[in-house]
Amino acid sequence: MPSEDLIAGKIGIGTTVRIAWRNLARSRRRTLLTASTVGFAVFLLEVLTALLIGIERQSFDNLINYQTAHAKVYAAGYFENRDELPLNFTLTSLDETEALIRAVEGVAATTSRLAFSAQLSDGVDQITSIGTGIRIRGSDSEVFRIKDAVVDGFYLEEGVEGMLLGVSLAEFFEVKSGDYLTVLLKTRDGAYEALDLEIIGLLGTGFPAIDRNGFLLPLEIAQEMLDTRGEATEIAIRFQPSAAETSVVRRLSAVLGDQSNLEIKTWKEVEEDFMALVEMKRTAQGVFLSIFVIMAIVGITNTIVMATYERTREIGTMMAMGFRPSGIRGLFLVEGALTGFVGGAIGTIVAMLVVGYFASTGIDLNALYGEIDIGYPIKDMMYPAMSMTLFLVSWVLTGILSAIASLYPATRASRLRPATALRYV
Amino acid sequence: MNEAELAARVRNVTKTYRVGNLSVPAVRGVDLDIEKGAFLSLAGPSGSGKTTLLNLLGALDTATSGDIWIGGHSINGLSNKELADFRNTNLGFVFQTFNLVPVLTVIENAELPLQLRGMTDRDERRDKVEKILVEVGLGDLLDRRPNELSGGQQQRVAIARALVKNPTIVLADEPTANLDSETAREIMVLMQAMNEKFGTTFVFSTHDPLVMEYATRLVLLRDGKIESDERTEPVQNAI
Ligand SMILES: Nc1ncnc2c1ncn2[C@@H]1O[C@H](COP(=O)(O)OP(=O)(O)OP(=O)(O)O)[C@@H](O)[C@H]1O
Ligand SMILES: [Mg+2]
């Protein structure tokens, strides 16, 4: 049986595991020490990865809920120049286009928005910020979850003339709901406009673009001020929760394909800079944690080296009995793997308990960091992801890596001459 | 002597160890025919090459030159894996320091060669092993670990482990050197009994004249060469 010969000679995997296990039990202290080191590394790996996954999921949810929706439709040319918040690439016939989009399978809701650059002023200070006109009726809150982010005052209601202001901006101006700020802007034709607006509510989304320099106001007021009646800069789309993103996007492209003046962008494309940053952080954390795990696993190499030296004469005896080189190698590979599996199991169990606890209670970011920006658009509470795949994969991988870590000493042992091994004292 | 009656044939065998750039000639041209059923004692002063010759006969080491046949099969040029299988099928070993696998029980130690041979039927295997263990007087100690046994008991396990596979030859390098004289005698009597009962060929080395008394043939080594080779009348069950 060639596959069995690969690691167990003719002895079979069952007996190999039994002997390896008893040898580990024989040097219990050393086994536990090595396994604990591995366990600690696995624990760190799993907890930090669970945190990262959790933070990412929350960030993505927040992005979608507060800023990007699942996808956006722009007039051709807008997306390229979106940083300048231009007013010369706008969408018209909003109701017709929205109706067209809503008819696509997998689309849950749509809404039109008008984004523009403006100055906010309290008469003393003035600050450049991003204004967004949103539909109150029929309606922005079907696509976005801005309502949930109101931390002071109320959400906009029909007929109310006022704005929702980012919390950090409010702090800057030292205003609260009920106070007034002046909105200053330039219309598309270059004329200056100013309007005093009451602050209806404050928004704390955890999303800097809103909290630090954003304000929201009814679409009609924005259109009126900018002299862009009936126009919007984007149509935001929310998908059905069950819908597969890529296939909805494909269907949308097909429907909108006839209209060459429209562009569709998914939330990942809209936030491509953020996604690149996320990718970078993933890689950085991956590298950092891999170094940790590799260091722990080198401990296994060391332990197996010691075991092969201690048991040199025993190896000679086994060879005399007829253990093939592969059988000897298998014995030590399995010892290494078992150590890894035991350590991985310890680390994983503790990690599951810790992650499980914080996944339900959450971690209070303010208590941890105060108001410091952690570089992800999340706020107040952070929830690590209780991912069984993560735990299972990292446990199994630890065992496999541990076997690989034992490959060198195990192979060295298997190449001993029986006579030499038997002479060893 | 007829080829078929030989347990081992050694022709012109030398073994030179290399230590750094030093050559240590340990066996220097040995010719030896060992007939089936022999109870052969290798004697000779320390450093005369007894262990080296036994290792060569046991396929535990390779000769520098010359040829060795065990049970009619040449062991020259076999790969490590083939040598392992060859030892498993044809050769039994008894060591001065007993060399049982410490994490295995008496019965597990004794059945290891059969497992290595691919005998997967546990009941059949245990049946066979138990019979031999009873034969060597360990019927009551099957589940003990080696460290729970006396030296004599450990050596009995080793003998059972060697015999369980019906080897062509059992090679025993100073099997009694770590035993008191009374126990040494018991072990020799046991080996002799097994030799007579199963016809298994035994080759053992010793310094002890009392142990040599059991041999049917006494080969004396000196400086890696055979100095004398004579048939002797063994003492019978001198217990
Ligand atoms: N692995 C080795 N490397 C180098 N020299 C060795 C090795 N094994 C044995 N020798 C040398 O070869 C010679 C024969 O040694 P061997 O062990 O075969 O003798 P012996 O008859 O078994 O001796 P003793 O009665 O002391 O066991 C000695 O000079 C010994 O030093
Ligand atoms: Mg010797």
XYZ file of C-alpha atoms in Angstrom, chain A residues 17-400:
384
model
C -0.707 7.155 16.271
C -0.915 4.939 19.364
C 2.865 4.781 19.785
C 3.274 8.499 19.047
C 0.579 9.391 21.544
C 2.157 7.311 24.298
C 5.546 8.840 23.636
C 4.008 12.287 23.987
C 2.419 11.199 27.248
C 5.778 9.846 28.392
C 7.339 13.326 28.142
C 4.193 15.036 29.345
C 5.819 18.249 30.572
C 7.669 18.905 27.367
C 4.625 18.051 25.272
C 2.438 20.421 27.268
C 4.988 23.191 27.071
C 5.334 22.902 23.308
C 1.611 22.484 22.819
C 0.879 25.527 24.984
C 3.203 27.696 22.934
C 1.439 26.583 19.789
C -1.899 27.023 21.536
C -1.059 30.579 22.498
C -0.070 31.479 18.938
C -3.225 29.858 17.571
C -5.285 31.685 20.198
C -3.813 35.031 19.152
C -4.246 34.210 15.486
C -7.882 33.254 15.915
C -8.890 36.073 18.244
C -7.217 38.785 16.188
C -8.545 37.345 12.942
C -12.042 37.105 14.420
C -11.700 40.758 15.418
C -10.513 41.744 11.963
C -13.316 39.838 10.254
C -15.792 41.383 12.670
C -14.461 44.887 12.110
C -14.527 44.400 8.360
C -18.065 43.085 8.359
C -19.222 45.973 10.519
C -17.333 48.438 8.354
C -18.847 47.044 5.199
C -22.303 47.121 6.743
C -21.766 50.707 7.820
C -20.442 51.677 4.421
C -23.467 50.171 2.748
C -25.919 51.526 5.297
C -24.572 55.066 5.538
C -22.698 55.847 2.388
C -22.531 53.593 -0.619
C -25.676 51.438 -0.616
C -25.065 48.213 -2.572
C -24.599 49.968 -5.855
C -24.975 53.387 -7.371
C -25.934 54.654 -10.801
C -24.280 57.839 -12.036
C -24.420 59.910 -15.155
C -21.501 59.061 -17.408
C -18.466 61.112 -16.412
C -19.484 61.706 -12.804
C -17.629 58.781 -11.242
C -14.262 59.817 -12.670
C -14.653 63.318 -11.255
C -16.562 62.418 -8.113
C -13.944 63.879 -5.772
C -14.802 67.353 -7.031
C -18.527 66.805 -6.477
C -19.305 68.210 -9.946
C -22.779 69.397 -10.895
C -22.372 69.045 -14.638
C -22.871 65.241 -14.772
C -26.344 64.848 -13.302
C -29.158 62.378 -13.730
C -32.540 63.512 -14.983
C -35.840 61.622 -15.382
C -35.212 60.275 -11.910
C -38.568 58.564 -11.419
C -38.378 56.689 -14.713
C -34.823 55.507 -14.139
C -35.575 54.458 -10.561
C -38.630 52.539 -11.748
C -36.508 50.790 -14.351
C -33.963 49.790 -11.719
C -36.554 48.689 -9.178
C -37.980 46.267 -11.722
C -34.728 44.328 -11.764
C -34.810 41.059 -9.851
C -32.918 41.291 -6.550
C -33.305 45.053 -6.143
C -35.086 46.012 -2.927
C -35.174 49.799 -3.078
C -33.760 52.858 -4.815
C -33.390 56.517 -3.974
C -31.955 59.610 -5.654
C -29.375 61.818 -3.988
C -27.743 65.087 -4.855
C -24.240 65.581 -3.479
C -22.518 68.959 -3.533
C -19.726 70.952 -2.022
C -20.700 73.722 0.406
C -19.431 75.898 3.233
C -21.037 75.711 6.649
C -20.796 78.804 8.780
C -21.930 79.999 12.187
C -21.025 83.576 11.383
C -17.548 83.241 12.880
C -16.042 80.036 11.541
C -16.537 78.546 8.139
C -15.804 75.001 7.071
C -15.924 73.195 3.747
C -18.247 70.245 3.850
C -20.242 67.839 1.749
C -23.956 68.373 1.504
C -26.311 65.634 0.349
C -29.873 66.170 -0.676
C -31.974 63.124 0.236
C -35.529 62.115 -0.549
C -37.686 62.186 2.548
C -40.729 60.671 0.930
C -40.357 57.583 -1.181
C -37.500 57.530 0.293
C -33.890 57.614 1.373
C -34.462 55.525 4.488
C -35.513 52.540 2.394
C -31.975 52.387 1.032
C -29.873 53.909 3.821
C -29.992 53.494 7.598
C -29.224 57.115 8.427
C -32.186 57.081 10.797
C -30.320 54.686 13.127
C -27.357 57.046 13.331
C -29.283 60.037 14.735
C -27.645 60.618 18.124
C -29.330 63.872 19.038
C -32.645 65.368 17.809
C -34.651 63.703 15.051
C -34.480 62.384 11.508
C -35.792 64.667 8.751
C -39.516 64.596 8.208
C -41.619 65.646 5.269
C -42.052 69.392 5.034
C -39.370 70.142 7.619
C -36.784 72.663 6.480
C -33.576 71.693 8.184
C -30.515 69.518 8.146
C -28.852 66.525 9.769
C -25.309 67.394 10.816
C -22.279 65.168 11.455
C -21.433 64.980 15.175
C -17.843 66.094 14.788
C -18.947 69.120 12.791
C -21.459 69.919 15.501
C -18.670 69.706 18.067
C -16.566 72.043 15.982
C -19.312 74.660 15.789
C -20.465 73.872 19.314
C -24.048 73.463 18.141
C -26.812 70.997 18.913
C -30.214 70.190 17.459
C -32.423 73.251 17.342
C -29.494 75.591 16.532
C -28.951 77.145 13.110
C -26.058 77.090 10.649
C -25.681 78.916 7.343
C -25.119 76.883 4.178
C -23.079 78.761 1.550
C -22.666 77.368 -1.951
C -22.115 78.123 -5.589
C -24.787 77.086 -8.093
C -23.875 75.312 -11.284
C -23.835 78.652 -13.048
C -21.454 80.123 -10.487
C -23.901 82.247 -8.532
C -23.528 82.368 -4.745
C -26.381 81.192 -2.551
C -26.836 81.187 1.196
C -29.502 79.683 3.421
C -29.930 79.421 7.175
C -31.014 75.927 8.172
C -32.098 74.559 11.507
C -30.193 71.540 12.792
C -32.874 68.871 13.213
C -30.583 66.050 14.292
C -26.962 65.038 14.721
C -25.486 62.009 12.935
C -22.924 59.659 14.474
C -22.242 56.980 11.905
C -18.599 56.191 12.683
C -18.051 57.129 9.089
C -15.693 60.130 8.844
C -17.073 61.411 5.539
C -20.395 62.021 7.299
C -19.467 62.614 10.936
C -16.629 65.031 10.220
C -17.762 66.930 7.197
C -21.195 65.895 6.086
C -24.687 67.270 6.369
C -27.964 66.014 4.904
C -30.951 68.069 3.826
C -34.181 67.457 1.860
C -33.494 66.890 -1.847
C -35.929 69.606 -2.941
C -34.139 72.256 -0.861
C -30.771 71.222 -2.294
C -32.123 71.258 -5.854
C -33.667 74.653 -5.260
C -30.450 76.170 -3.886
C -28.224 74.654 -6.569
C -30.656 75.507 -9.320
C -30.800 71.847 -10.420
C -34.506 71.134 -10.211
C -35.406 67.486 -10.995
C -31.786 66.438 -11.062
C -29.621 64.216 -8.867
C -25.987 63.119 -8.874
C -26.705 59.486 -8.087
C -29.315 56.822 -7.676
C -28.480 54.556 -4.754
C -29.686 50.950 -4.812
C -30.273 48.466 -2.011
C -30.374 44.766 -2.909
C -32.580 42.087 -1.408
C -30.711 40.515 1.535
C -30.773 37.112 -0.149
C -29.705 38.344 -3.578
C -26.280 37.443 -4.944
C -24.520 40.749 -5.508
C -22.737 39.886 -8.712
C -25.800 38.532 -10.470
C -27.912 41.556 -9.524
C -25.172 43.804 -10.851
C -25.055 41.769 -14.050
C -28.817 42.110 -14.518
C -28.649 45.832 -13.749
C -25.921 46.352 -16.319
C -28.024 44.518 -18.860
C -31.052 46.689 -18.167
C -29.120 49.958 -18.109
C -26.824 48.924 -20.919
C -28.958 50.616 -23.581
C -28.389 53.940 -21.891
C -24.808 54.833 -22.592
C -25.136 57.960 -20.494
C -25.405 55.865 -17.285
C -22.727 54.123 -15.241
C -23.285 51.517 -12.539
C -20.785 51.039 -9.718
C -20.888 48.534 -6.869
C -20.100 49.601 -3.313
C -16.677 48.009 -3.600
C -15.914 50.088 -6.669
C -17.247 53.212 -5.039
C -14.997 52.614 -2.036
C -12.050 51.190 -3.917
C -9.550 53.188 -1.874
C -10.988 51.861 1.354
C -11.051 48.332 -0.026
C -7.380 48.648 -0.975
C -6.660 49.795 2.569
C -8.604 46.846 3.973
C -6.598 44.519 1.764
C -3.374 46.076 3.033
C -4.384 45.735 6.669
C -5.339 42.120 6.065
C -1.954 41.391 4.575
C -0.132 43.206 7.358
C -2.016 41.345 10.065
C -1.611 38.073 8.177
C 2.141 38.516 7.988
C 2.374 39.553 11.630
C 0.354 36.579 12.839
C 2.080 34.111 10.519
C 5.407 35.046 12.057
C 3.937 34.271 15.463
C 2.568 30.921 14.418
C 5.736 29.985 12.570
C 7.806 30.764 15.655
C 5.589 28.508 17.725
C 5.831 25.772 15.154
C 9.594 25.982 15.066
C 9.248 25.013 18.733
C 7.781 21.751 17.478
C 10.779 21.159 15.229
C 12.954 21.644 18.277
C 10.928 19.248 20.404
C 11.013 16.549 17.752
C 14.764 17.009 17.318
C 15.147 16.408 21.055
C 12.861 13.389 20.934
C 14.818 11.790 18.101
C 18.098 12.245 19.980
C 16.699 10.897 23.222
C 15.274 7.870 21.513
C 18.096 7.101 19.086
C 18.641 3.620 20.477
C 14.919 2.970 20.418
C 14.941 3.981 16.749
C 17.721 1.430 16.170
C 15.679 -1.232 17.929
C 12.622 -0.473 15.840
C 14.699 -0.617 12.686
C 16.022 -4.015 13.772
C 12.419 -5.176 14.227
C 11.807 -4.199 10.605
C 10.475 -0.648 10.751
C 11.061 0.846 7.337
C 12.607 4.323 7.154
C 9.153 5.636 6.276
C 7.771 3.989 9.404
C 10.294 5.763 11.611
C 9.642 9.051 9.848
C 5.903 8.585 10.221
C 6.238 8.047 13.944
C 7.871 11.434 14.489
C 5.723 13.249 11.945
C 2.659 12.025 13.779
C 4.174 13.086 17.106
C 4.691 16.583 15.734
C 1.230 16.686 14.200
C -0.410 15.463 17.412
C 1.434 18.120 19.411
C 0.143 20.705 16.950
C -3.390 19.350 17.102
C -3.381 19.307 20.895
C -1.934 22.830 21.089
C -4.275 24.008 18.359
C -7.238 22.510 20.193
C -6.306 24.245 23.457
C -5.831 27.587 21.694
C -8.992 27.168 19.653
C -11.189 26.270 22.615
C -10.011 29.281 24.615
C -10.327 31.501 21.541
C -13.876 30.250 20.934
C -14.849 31.098 24.497
C -13.301 34.563 24.331
C -14.600 35.363 20.856
C -18.017 33.906 21.687
C -18.256 36.105 24.766
C -17.305 39.317 22.990
C -19.345 38.445 19.908
C -22.443 38.618 22.105
C -21.512 41.469 24.442
C -19.409 43.485 22.012
C -16.272 45.430 22.806
C -16.740 49.035 23.865
C -14.446 50.985 21.570
C -14.804 54.232 23.508
C -13.600 52.519 26.653
C -10.671 51.080 24.748
C -9.585 53.973 22.603
C -11.555 56.981 23.729
C -12.479 58.905 20.611
C -9.485 57.745 18.603
C -10.164 56.779 15.021
C -9.204 53.122 14.495
C -9.207 53.505 10.742
C -12.450 51.677 10.142
C -15.854 53.280 9.792
C -17.271 51.803 12.987
C -18.296 53.334 16.220
C -19.037 52.578 19.871
C -19.193 48.795 19.782
C -17.106 46.272 17.934
C -18.204 42.677 17.495
C -15.658 39.928 16.666
C -16.955 37.379 14.170
C -17.743 33.925 15.571
C -16.594 32.097 12.455
C -16.516 28.299 12.757
C -14.656 28.137 9.461
C -11.902 30.264 10.957
C -11.568 28.003 13.992
C -11.700 24.761 12.043
C -9.325 25.878 9.313
C -6.727 27.302 11.676
C -6.857 24.201 13.884
C -6.419 21.758 11.008
C -3.763 23.953 9.430
C -1.830 24.023 12.705
C -1.727 20.243 12.743
C -0.582 20.064 9.145
